[in-house]
PDB file of C-alpha atoms in Angstrom:
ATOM      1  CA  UNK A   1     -55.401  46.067 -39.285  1.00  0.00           C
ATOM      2  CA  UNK A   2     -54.642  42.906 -38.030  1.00  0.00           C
ATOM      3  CA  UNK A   3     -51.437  41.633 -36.057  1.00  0.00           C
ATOM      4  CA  UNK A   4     -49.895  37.871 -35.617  1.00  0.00           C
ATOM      5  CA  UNK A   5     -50.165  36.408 -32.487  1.00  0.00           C
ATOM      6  CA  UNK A   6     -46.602  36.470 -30.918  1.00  0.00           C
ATOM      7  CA  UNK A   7     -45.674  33.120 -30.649  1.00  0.00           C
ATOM      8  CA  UNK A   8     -44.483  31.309 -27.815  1.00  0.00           C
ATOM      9  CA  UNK A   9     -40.688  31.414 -26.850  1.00  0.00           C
ATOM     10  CA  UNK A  10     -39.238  27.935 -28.130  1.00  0.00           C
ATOM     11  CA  UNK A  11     -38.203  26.128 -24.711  1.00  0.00           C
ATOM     12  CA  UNK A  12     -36.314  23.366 -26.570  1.00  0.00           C
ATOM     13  CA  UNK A  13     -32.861  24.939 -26.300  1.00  0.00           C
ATOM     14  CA  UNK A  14     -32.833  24.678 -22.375  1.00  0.00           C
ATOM     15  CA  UNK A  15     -33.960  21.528 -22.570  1.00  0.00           C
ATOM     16  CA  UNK A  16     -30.740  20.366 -24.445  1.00  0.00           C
ATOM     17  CA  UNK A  17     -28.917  22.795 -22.042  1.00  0.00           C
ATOM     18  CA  UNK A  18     -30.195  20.955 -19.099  1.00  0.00           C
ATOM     19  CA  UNK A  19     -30.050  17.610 -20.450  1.00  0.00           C
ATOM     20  CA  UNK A  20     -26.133  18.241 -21.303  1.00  0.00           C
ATOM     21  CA  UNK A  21     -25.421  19.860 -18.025  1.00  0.00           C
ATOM     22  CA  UNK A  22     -26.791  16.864 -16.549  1.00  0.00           C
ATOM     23  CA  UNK A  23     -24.710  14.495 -18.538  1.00  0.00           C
ATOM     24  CA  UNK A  24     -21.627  16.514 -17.766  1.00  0.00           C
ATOM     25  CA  UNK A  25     -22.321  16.364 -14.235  1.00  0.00           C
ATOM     26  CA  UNK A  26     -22.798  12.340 -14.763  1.00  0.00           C
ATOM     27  CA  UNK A  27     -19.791  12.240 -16.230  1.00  0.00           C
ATOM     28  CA  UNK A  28     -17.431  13.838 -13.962  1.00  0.00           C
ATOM     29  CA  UNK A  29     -18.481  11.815 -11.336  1.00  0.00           C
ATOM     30  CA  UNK A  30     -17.980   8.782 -12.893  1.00  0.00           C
ATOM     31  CA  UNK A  31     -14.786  10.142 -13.452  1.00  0.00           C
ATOM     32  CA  UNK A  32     -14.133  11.386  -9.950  1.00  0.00           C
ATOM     33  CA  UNK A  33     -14.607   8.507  -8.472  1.00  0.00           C
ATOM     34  CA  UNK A  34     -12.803   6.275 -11.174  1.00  0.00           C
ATOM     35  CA  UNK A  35     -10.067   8.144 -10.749  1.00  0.00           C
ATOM     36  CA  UNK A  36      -9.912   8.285  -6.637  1.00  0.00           C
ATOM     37  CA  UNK A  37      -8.294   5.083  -5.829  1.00  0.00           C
ATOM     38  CA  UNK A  38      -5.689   5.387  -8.353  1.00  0.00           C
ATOM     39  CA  UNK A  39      -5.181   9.242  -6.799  1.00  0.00           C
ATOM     40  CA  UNK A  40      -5.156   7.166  -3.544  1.00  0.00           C
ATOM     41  CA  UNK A  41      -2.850   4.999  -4.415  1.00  0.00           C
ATOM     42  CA  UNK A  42       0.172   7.366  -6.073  1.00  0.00           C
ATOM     43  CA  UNK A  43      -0.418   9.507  -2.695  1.00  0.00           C
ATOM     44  CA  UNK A  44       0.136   6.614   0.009  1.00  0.00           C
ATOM     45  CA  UNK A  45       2.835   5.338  -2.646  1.00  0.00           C
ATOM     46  CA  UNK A  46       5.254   8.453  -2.345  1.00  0.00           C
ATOM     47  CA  UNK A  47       4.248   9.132   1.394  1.00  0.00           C
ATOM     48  CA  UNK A  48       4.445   7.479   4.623  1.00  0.00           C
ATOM     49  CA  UNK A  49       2.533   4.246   5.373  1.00  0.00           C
ATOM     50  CA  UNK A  50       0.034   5.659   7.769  1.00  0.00           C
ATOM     51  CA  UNK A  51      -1.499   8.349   5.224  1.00  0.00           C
ATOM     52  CA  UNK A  52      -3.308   5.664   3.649  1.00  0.00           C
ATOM     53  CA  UNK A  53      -5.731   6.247   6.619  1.00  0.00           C
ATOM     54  CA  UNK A  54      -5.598   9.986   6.438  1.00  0.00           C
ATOM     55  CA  UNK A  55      -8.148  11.887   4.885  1.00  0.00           C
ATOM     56  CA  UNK A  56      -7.374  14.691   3.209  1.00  0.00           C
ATOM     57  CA  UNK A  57      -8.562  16.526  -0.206  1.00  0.00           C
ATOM     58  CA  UNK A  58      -4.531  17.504  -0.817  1.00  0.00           C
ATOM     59  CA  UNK A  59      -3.611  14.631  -3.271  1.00  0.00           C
ATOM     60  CA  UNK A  60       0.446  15.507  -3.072  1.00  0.00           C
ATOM     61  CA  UNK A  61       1.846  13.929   0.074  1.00  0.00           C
ATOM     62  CA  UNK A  62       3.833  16.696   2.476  1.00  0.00           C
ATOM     63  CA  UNK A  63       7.151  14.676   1.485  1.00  0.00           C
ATOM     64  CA  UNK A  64       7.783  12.541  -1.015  1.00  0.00           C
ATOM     65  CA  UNK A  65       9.894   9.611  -0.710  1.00  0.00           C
ATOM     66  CA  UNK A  66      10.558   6.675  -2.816  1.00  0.00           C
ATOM     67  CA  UNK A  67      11.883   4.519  -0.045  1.00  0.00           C
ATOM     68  CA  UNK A  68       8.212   2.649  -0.507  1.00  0.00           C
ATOM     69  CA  UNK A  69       9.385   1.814  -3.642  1.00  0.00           C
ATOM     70  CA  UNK A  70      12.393   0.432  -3.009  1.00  0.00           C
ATOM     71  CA  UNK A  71      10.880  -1.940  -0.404  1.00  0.00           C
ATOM     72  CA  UNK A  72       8.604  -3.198  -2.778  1.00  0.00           C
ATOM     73  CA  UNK A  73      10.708  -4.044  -5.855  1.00  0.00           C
ATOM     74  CA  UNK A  74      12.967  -5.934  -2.898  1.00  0.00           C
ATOM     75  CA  UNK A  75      10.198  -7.873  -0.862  1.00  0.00           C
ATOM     76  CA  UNK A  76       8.059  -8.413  -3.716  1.00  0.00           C
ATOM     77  CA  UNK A  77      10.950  -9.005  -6.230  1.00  0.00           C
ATOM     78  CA  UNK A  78       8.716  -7.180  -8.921  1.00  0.00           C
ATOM     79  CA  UNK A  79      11.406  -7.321 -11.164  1.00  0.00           C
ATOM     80  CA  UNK A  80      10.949 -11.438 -11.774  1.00  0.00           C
ATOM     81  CA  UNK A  81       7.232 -10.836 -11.630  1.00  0.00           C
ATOM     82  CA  UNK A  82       6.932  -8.276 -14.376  1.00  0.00           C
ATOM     83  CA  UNK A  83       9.555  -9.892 -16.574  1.00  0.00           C
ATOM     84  CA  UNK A  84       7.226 -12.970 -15.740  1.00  0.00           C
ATOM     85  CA  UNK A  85       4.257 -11.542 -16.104  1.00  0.00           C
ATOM     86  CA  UNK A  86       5.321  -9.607 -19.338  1.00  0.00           C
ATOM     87  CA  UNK A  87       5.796 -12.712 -21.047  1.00  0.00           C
ATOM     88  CA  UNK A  88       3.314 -15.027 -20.266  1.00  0.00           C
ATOM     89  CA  UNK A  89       1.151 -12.362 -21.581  1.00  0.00           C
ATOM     90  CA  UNK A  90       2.925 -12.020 -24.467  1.00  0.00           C
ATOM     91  CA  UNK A  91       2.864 -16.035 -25.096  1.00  0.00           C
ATOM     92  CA  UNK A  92      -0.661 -16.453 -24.237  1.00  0.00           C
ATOM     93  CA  UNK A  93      -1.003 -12.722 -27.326  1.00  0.00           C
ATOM     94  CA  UNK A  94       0.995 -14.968 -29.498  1.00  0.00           C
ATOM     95  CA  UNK A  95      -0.960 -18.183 -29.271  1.00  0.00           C
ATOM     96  CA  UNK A  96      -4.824 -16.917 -29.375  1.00  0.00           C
ATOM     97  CA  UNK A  97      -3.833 -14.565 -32.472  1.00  0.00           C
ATOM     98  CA  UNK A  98      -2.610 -17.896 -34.132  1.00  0.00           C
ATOM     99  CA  UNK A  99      -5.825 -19.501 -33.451  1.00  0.00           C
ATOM    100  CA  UNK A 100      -8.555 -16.776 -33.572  1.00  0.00           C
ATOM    101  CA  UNK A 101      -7.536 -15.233 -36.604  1.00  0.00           C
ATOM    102  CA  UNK A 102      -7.736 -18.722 -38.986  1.00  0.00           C
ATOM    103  CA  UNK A 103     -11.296 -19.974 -36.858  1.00  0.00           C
ATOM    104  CA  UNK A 104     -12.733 -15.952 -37.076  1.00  0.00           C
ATOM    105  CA  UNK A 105     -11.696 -16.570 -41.208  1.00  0.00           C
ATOM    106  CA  UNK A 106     -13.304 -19.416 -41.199  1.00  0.00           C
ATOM    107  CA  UNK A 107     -16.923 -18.624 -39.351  1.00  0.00           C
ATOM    108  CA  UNK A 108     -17.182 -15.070 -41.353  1.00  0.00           C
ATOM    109  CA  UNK A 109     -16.150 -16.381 -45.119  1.00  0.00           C
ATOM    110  CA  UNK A 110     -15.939 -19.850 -45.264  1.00  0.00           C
ATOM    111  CA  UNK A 111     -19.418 -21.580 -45.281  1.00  0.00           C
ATOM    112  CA  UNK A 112     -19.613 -25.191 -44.101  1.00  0.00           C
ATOM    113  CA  UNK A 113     -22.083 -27.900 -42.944  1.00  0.00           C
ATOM    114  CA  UNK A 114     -23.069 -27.083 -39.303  1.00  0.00           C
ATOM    115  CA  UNK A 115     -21.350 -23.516 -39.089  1.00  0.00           C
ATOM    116  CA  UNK A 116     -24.014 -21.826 -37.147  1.00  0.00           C
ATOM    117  CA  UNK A 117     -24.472 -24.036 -34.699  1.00  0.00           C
ATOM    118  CA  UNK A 118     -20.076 -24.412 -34.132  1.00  0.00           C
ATOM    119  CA  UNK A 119     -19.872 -20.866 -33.776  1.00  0.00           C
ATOM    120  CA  UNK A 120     -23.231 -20.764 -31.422  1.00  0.00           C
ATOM    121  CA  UNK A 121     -21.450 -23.291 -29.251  1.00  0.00           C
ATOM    122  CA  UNK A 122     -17.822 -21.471 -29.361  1.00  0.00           C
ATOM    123  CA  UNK A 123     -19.754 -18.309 -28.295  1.00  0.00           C
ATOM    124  CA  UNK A 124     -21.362 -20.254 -25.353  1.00  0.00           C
ATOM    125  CA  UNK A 125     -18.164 -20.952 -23.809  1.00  0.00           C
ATOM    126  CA  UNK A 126     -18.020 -16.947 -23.158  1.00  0.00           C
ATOM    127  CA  UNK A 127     -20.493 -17.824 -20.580  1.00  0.00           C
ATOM    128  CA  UNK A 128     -18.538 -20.461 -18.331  1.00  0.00           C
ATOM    129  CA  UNK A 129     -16.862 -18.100 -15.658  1.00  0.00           C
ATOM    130  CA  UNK A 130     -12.818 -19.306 -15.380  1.00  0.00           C
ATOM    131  CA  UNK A 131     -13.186 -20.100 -12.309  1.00  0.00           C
ATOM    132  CA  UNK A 132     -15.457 -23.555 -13.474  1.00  0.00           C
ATOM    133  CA  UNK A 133     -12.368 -24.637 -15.667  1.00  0.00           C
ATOM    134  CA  UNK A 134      -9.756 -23.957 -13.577  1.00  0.00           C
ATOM    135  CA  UNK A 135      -9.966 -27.599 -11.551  1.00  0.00           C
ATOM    136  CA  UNK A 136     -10.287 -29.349 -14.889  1.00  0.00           C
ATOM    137  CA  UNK A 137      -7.048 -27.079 -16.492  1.00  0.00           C
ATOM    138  CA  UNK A 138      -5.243 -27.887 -13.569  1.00  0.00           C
ATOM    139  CA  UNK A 139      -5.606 -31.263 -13.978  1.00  0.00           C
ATOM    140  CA  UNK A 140      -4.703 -31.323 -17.149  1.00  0.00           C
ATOM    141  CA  UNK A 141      -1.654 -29.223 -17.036  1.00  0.00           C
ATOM    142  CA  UNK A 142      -0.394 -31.356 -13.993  1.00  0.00           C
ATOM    143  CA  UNK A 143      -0.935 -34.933 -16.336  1.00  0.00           C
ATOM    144  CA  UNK A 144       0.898 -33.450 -18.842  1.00  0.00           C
ATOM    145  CA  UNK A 145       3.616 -33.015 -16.311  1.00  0.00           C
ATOM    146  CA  UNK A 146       3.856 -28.857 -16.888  1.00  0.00           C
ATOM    147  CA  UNK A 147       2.954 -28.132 -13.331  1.00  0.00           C
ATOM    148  CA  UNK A 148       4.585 -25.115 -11.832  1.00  0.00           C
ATOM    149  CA  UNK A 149       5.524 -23.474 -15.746  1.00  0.00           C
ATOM    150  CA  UNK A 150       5.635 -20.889 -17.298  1.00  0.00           C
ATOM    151  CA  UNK A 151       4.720 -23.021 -20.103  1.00  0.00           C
ATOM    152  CA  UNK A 152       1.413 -24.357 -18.179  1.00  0.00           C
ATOM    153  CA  UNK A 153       0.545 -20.910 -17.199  1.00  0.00           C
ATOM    154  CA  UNK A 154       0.431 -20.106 -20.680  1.00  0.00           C
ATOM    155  CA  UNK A 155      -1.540 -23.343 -22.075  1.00  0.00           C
ATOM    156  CA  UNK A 156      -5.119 -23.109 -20.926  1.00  0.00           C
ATOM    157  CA  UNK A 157      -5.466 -19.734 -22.389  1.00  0.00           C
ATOM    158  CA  UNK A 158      -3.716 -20.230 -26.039  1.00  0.00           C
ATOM    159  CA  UNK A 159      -7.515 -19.881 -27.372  1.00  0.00           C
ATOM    160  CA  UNK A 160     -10.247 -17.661 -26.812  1.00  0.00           C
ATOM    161  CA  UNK A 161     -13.822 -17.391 -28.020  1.00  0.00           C
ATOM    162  CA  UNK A 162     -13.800 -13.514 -27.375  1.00  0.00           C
ATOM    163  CA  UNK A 163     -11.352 -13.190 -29.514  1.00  0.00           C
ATOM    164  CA  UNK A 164     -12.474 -15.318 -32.299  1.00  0.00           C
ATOM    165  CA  UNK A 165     -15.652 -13.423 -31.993  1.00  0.00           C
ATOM    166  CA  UNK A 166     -14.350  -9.737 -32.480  1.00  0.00           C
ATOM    167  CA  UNK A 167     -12.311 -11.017 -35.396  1.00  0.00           C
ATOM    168  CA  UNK A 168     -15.060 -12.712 -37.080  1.00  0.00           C
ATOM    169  CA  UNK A 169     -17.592  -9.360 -37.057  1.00  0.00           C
ATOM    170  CA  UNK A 170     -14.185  -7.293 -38.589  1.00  0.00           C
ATOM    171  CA  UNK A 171     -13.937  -9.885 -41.052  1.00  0.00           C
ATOM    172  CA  UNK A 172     -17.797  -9.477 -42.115  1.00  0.00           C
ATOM    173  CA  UNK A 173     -17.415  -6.457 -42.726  1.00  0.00           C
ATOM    174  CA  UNK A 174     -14.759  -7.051 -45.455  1.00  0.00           C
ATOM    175  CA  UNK A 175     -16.287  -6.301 -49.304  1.00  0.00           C
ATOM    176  CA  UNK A 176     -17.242  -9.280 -51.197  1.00  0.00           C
ATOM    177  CA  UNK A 177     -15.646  -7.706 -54.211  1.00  0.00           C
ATOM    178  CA  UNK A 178     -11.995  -7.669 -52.597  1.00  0.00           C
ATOM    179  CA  UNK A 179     -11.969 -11.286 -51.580  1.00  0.00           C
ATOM    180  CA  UNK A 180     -13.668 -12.227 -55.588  1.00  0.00           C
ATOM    181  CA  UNK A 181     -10.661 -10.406 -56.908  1.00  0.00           C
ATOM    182  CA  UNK A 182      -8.206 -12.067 -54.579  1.00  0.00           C
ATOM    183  CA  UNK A 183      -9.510 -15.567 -56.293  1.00  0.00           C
ATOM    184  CA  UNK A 184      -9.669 -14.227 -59.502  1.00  0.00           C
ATOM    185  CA  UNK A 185      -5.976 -13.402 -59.155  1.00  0.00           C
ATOM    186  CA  UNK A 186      -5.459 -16.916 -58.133  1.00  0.00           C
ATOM    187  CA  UNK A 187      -4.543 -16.470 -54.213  1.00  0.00           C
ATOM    188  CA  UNK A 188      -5.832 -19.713 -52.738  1.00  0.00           C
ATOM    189  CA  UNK A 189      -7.560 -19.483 -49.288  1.00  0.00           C
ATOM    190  CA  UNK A 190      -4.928 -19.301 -46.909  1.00  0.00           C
ATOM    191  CA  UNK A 191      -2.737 -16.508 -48.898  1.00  0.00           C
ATOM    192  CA  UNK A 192      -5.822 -14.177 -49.133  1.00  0.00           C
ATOM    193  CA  UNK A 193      -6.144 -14.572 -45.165  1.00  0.00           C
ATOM    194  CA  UNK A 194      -2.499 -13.749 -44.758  1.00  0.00           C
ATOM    195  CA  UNK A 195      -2.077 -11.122 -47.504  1.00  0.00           C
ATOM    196  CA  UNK A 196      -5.400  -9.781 -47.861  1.00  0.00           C
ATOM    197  CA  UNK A 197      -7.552 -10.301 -44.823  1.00  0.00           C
ATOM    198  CA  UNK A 198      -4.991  -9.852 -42.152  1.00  0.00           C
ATOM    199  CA  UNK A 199      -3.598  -6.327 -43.069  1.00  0.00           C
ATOM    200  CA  UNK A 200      -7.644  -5.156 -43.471  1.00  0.00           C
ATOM    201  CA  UNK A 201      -8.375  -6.437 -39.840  1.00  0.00           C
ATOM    202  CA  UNK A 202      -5.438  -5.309 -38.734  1.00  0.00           C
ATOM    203  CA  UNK A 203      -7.804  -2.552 -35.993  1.00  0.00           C
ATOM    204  CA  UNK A 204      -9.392  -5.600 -34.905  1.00  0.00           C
ATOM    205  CA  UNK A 205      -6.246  -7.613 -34.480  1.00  0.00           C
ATOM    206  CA  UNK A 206      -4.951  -4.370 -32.668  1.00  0.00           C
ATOM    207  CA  UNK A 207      -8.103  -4.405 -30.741  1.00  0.00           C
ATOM    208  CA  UNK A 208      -7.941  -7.894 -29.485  1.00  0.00           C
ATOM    209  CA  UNK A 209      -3.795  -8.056 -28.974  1.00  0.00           C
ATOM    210  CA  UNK A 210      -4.573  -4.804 -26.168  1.00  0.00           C
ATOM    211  CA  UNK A 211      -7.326  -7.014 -24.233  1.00  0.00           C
ATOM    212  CA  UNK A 212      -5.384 -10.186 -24.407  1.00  0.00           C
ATOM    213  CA  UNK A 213      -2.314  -8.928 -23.564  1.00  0.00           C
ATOM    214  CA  UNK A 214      -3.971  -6.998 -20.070  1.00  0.00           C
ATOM    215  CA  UNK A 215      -6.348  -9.567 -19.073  1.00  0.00           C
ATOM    216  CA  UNK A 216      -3.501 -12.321 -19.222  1.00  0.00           C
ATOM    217  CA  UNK A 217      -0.997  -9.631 -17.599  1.00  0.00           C
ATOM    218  CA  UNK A 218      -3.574  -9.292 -14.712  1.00  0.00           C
ATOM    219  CA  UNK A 219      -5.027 -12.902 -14.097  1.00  0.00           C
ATOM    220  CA  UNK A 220      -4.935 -13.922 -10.817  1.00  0.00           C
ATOM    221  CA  UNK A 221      -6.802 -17.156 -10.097  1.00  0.00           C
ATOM    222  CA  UNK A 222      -4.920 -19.052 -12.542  1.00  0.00           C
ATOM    223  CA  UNK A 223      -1.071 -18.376 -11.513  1.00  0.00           C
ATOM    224  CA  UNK A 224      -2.455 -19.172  -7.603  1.00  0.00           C
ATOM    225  CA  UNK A 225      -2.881 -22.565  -8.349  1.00  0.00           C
ATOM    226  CA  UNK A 226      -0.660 -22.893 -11.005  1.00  0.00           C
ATOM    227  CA  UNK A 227       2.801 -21.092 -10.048  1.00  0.00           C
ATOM    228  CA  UNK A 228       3.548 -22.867  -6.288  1.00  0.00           C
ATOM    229  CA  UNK A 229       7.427 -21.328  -6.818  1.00  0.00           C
ATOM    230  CA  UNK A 230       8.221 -17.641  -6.376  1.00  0.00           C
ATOM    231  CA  UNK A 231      10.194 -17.819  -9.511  1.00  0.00           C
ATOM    232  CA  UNK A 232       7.289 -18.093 -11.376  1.00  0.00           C
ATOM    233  CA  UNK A 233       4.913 -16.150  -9.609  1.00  0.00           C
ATOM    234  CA  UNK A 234       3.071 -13.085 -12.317  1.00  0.00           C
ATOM    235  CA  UNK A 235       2.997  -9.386 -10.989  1.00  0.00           C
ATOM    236  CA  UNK A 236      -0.799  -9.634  -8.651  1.00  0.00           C
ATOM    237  CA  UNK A 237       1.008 -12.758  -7.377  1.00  0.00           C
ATOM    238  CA  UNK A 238       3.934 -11.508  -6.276  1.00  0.00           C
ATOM    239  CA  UNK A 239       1.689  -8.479  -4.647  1.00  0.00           C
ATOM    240  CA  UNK A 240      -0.801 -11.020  -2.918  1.00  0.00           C
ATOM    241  CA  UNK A 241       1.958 -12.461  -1.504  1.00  0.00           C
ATOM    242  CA  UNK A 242       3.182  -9.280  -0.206  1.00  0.00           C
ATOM    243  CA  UNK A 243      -0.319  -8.543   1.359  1.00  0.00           C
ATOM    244  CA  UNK A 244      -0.064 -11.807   3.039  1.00  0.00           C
ATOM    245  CA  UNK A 245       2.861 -12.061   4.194  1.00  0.00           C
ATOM    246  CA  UNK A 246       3.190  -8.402   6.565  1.00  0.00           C
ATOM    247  CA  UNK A 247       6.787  -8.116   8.326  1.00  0.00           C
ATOM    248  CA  UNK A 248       5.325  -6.067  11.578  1.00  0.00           C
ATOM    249  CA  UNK A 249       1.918  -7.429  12.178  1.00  0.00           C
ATOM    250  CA  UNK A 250       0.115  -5.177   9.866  1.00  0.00           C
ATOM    251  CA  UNK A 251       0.177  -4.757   5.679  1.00  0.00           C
ATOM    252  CA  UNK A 252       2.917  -1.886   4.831  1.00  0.00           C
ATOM    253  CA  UNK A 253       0.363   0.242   3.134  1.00  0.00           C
ATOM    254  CA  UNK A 254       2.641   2.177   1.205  1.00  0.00           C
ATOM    255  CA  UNK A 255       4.928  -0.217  -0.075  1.00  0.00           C
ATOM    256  CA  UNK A 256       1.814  -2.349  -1.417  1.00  0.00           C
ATOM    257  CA  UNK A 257       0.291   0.934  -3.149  1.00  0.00           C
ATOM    258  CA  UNK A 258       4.129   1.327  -4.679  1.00  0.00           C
ATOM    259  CA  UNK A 259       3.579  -2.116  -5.341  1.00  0.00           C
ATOM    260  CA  UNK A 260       0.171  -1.346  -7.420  1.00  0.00           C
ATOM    261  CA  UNK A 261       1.604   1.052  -9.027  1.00  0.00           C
ATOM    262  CA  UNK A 262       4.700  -0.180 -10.339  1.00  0.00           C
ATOM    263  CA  UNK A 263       2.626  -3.202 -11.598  1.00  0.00           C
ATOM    264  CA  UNK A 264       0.494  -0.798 -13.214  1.00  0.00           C
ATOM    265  CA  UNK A 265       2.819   0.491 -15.609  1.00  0.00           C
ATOM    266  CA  UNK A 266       2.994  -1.935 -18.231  1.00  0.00           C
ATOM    267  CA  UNK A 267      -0.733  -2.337 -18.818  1.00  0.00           C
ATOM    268  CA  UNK A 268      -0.810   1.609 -19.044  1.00  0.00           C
ATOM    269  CA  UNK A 269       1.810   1.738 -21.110  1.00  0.00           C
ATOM    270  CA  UNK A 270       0.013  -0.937 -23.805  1.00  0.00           C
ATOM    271  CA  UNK A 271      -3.493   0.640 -23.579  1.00  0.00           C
ATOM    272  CA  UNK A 272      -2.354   4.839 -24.278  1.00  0.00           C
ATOM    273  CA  UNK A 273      -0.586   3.366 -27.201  1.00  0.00           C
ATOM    274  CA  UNK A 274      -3.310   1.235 -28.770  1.00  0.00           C
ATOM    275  CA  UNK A 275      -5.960   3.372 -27.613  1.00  0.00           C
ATOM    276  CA  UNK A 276      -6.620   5.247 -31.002  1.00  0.00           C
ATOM    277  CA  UNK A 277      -6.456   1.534 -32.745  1.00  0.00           C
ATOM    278  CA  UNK A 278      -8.915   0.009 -29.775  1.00  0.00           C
ATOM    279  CA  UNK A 279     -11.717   2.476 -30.753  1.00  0.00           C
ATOM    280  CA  UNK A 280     -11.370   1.530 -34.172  1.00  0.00           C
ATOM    281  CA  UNK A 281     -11.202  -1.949 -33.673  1.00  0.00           C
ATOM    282  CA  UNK A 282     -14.064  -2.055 -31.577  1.00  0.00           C
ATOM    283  CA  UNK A 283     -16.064   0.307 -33.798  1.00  0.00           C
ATOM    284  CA  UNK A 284     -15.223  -1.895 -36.699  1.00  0.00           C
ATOM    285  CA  UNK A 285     -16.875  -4.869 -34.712  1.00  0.00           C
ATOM    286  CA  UNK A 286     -19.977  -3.368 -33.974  1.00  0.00           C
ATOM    287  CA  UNK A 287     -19.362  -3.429 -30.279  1.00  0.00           C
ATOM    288  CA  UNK A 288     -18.738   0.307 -29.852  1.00  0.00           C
ATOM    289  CA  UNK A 289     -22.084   1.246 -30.250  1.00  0.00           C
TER     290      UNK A 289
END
């Protein structure tokens, strides 16, 4: 009588053992080393200046002291630059949700003579860097005569083809049947946007509010050329300026990394409380993955 050949073990489950261990390794790395100048920084912050040069693998300082602190809300008069800072980001929110969300309408629902091409040449503006239109904002702002204001910090960035992008894949993805309805029951085009669309893209909006508000929050370029008065100057400003200008010779370390991290807060702050909303958002748009 006969037997079956024994077959061979399967080898596929180590494989996917393997090929997760490596990921996991991957990915604490990544996360190591993400996460090591911010560790950095909170340990210089609470501890003398000159253990920003000390190596160590302890991350809590021997003694903590918030005297770093102190010297940078003082020198750097953070206080100005955040309430600055908060809300020129909040005007410059305010202004590209006003103009993204009628355009994104528009380019996803609304068909029109040329509409390709418009929206192929609003997303080619993603690929001038800021730094090519800052001369010719500058210019601008200054002939206008809203040099050195809040107001002209806030002006070259009341619209933004990013944002009129994300918006417009949300709005795609809208059913045809809900907008029919909405005309059936009479709603003209700019009520269904405001009482039909809106509250459905309402991730997306989410979504684009958290990276407008934090990329305004942390510009840099812009506010150097722009805010020449102190009383003006937005949060990395006001810590340049610091860096720059040292009291004894050399950068106080510590106050700078207090500095950092006071700054910090706010754009923390925004993104743990929108984070369940970004993912959604930016699954909705297709640019999750």
């Amino acid at each position: 009588m006969s037997h079956p050949a024994a077959r061979p073990a399967a080898t596929g489950g180590g494989g996917r053992v393997a090929g997760i261990a490596g990921r996991s390794v991957i990915l604490a790395l990544g996360v190591f080393f993400a996460l090591l100048p911010f560790v950095w920084m909170v340990r210089t912050a609470f501890g003398p200046s000159q253990s920003a040069f000390q190596l160590t693998s302890n991350p809590i300082p021997q003694s903590v002291s918030f005297d770093a602190f102190q010297r940078a809300w003082a020198d750097g008069h953070l206080g100005r630059a955040l309430l600055t800072g908060i809300g020129v980001s909040l005007g410059i929110l305010v202004l590209q949700l006003v103009t993204a969300i009628p355009a994104a309408y528009v380019f996803a629902w609304l068909p029109f003579r040329g509409r390709s091409v418009v929206f192929a040449v609003v997303l080619a503006t993603l690929l001038v860097p800021s730094q090519v239109t800052a001369i010719p904002n500058y210019v601008t702002i200054s002939a206008l005569g809203l040099s050195n204001t809040r107001v002209g910090l806030v002006l070259p960035f009341m619209t933004s083809a990013a944002a009129i992008f994300l918006l417009r894949q949300y709005m795609s993805t809208i059913p045809v049947s809900v907008l029919e309805a909405a005309r059936m029951d009479g709603l003209g085009v700019l009520r269904t946007l405001w009482t039909i669309v809106v509250p459905l893209s309402m991730p997306a909006i989410a979504t684009v509010s958290v990276f407008s508000f934090l990329l305004s929050f942390n510009e840099y370029l812009w506010p150097l050329l722009e805010a020449r008065s102190p009383d003006i100057a937005t949060p990395p400003l006001a810590l340049a300026t610091m860096f720059a200008s040292p009291k004894y010779g050399l950068p106080d370390f510590a106050e700078l990394a207090a500095g950092a991290l006071v700054i910090s807060l706010p754009t923390l702050v925004v993104f743990f409380i929108a984070q369940r909303r970004l993912t959604s958002g930016l699954t909705g748009t297709g640019v999750g993955g």
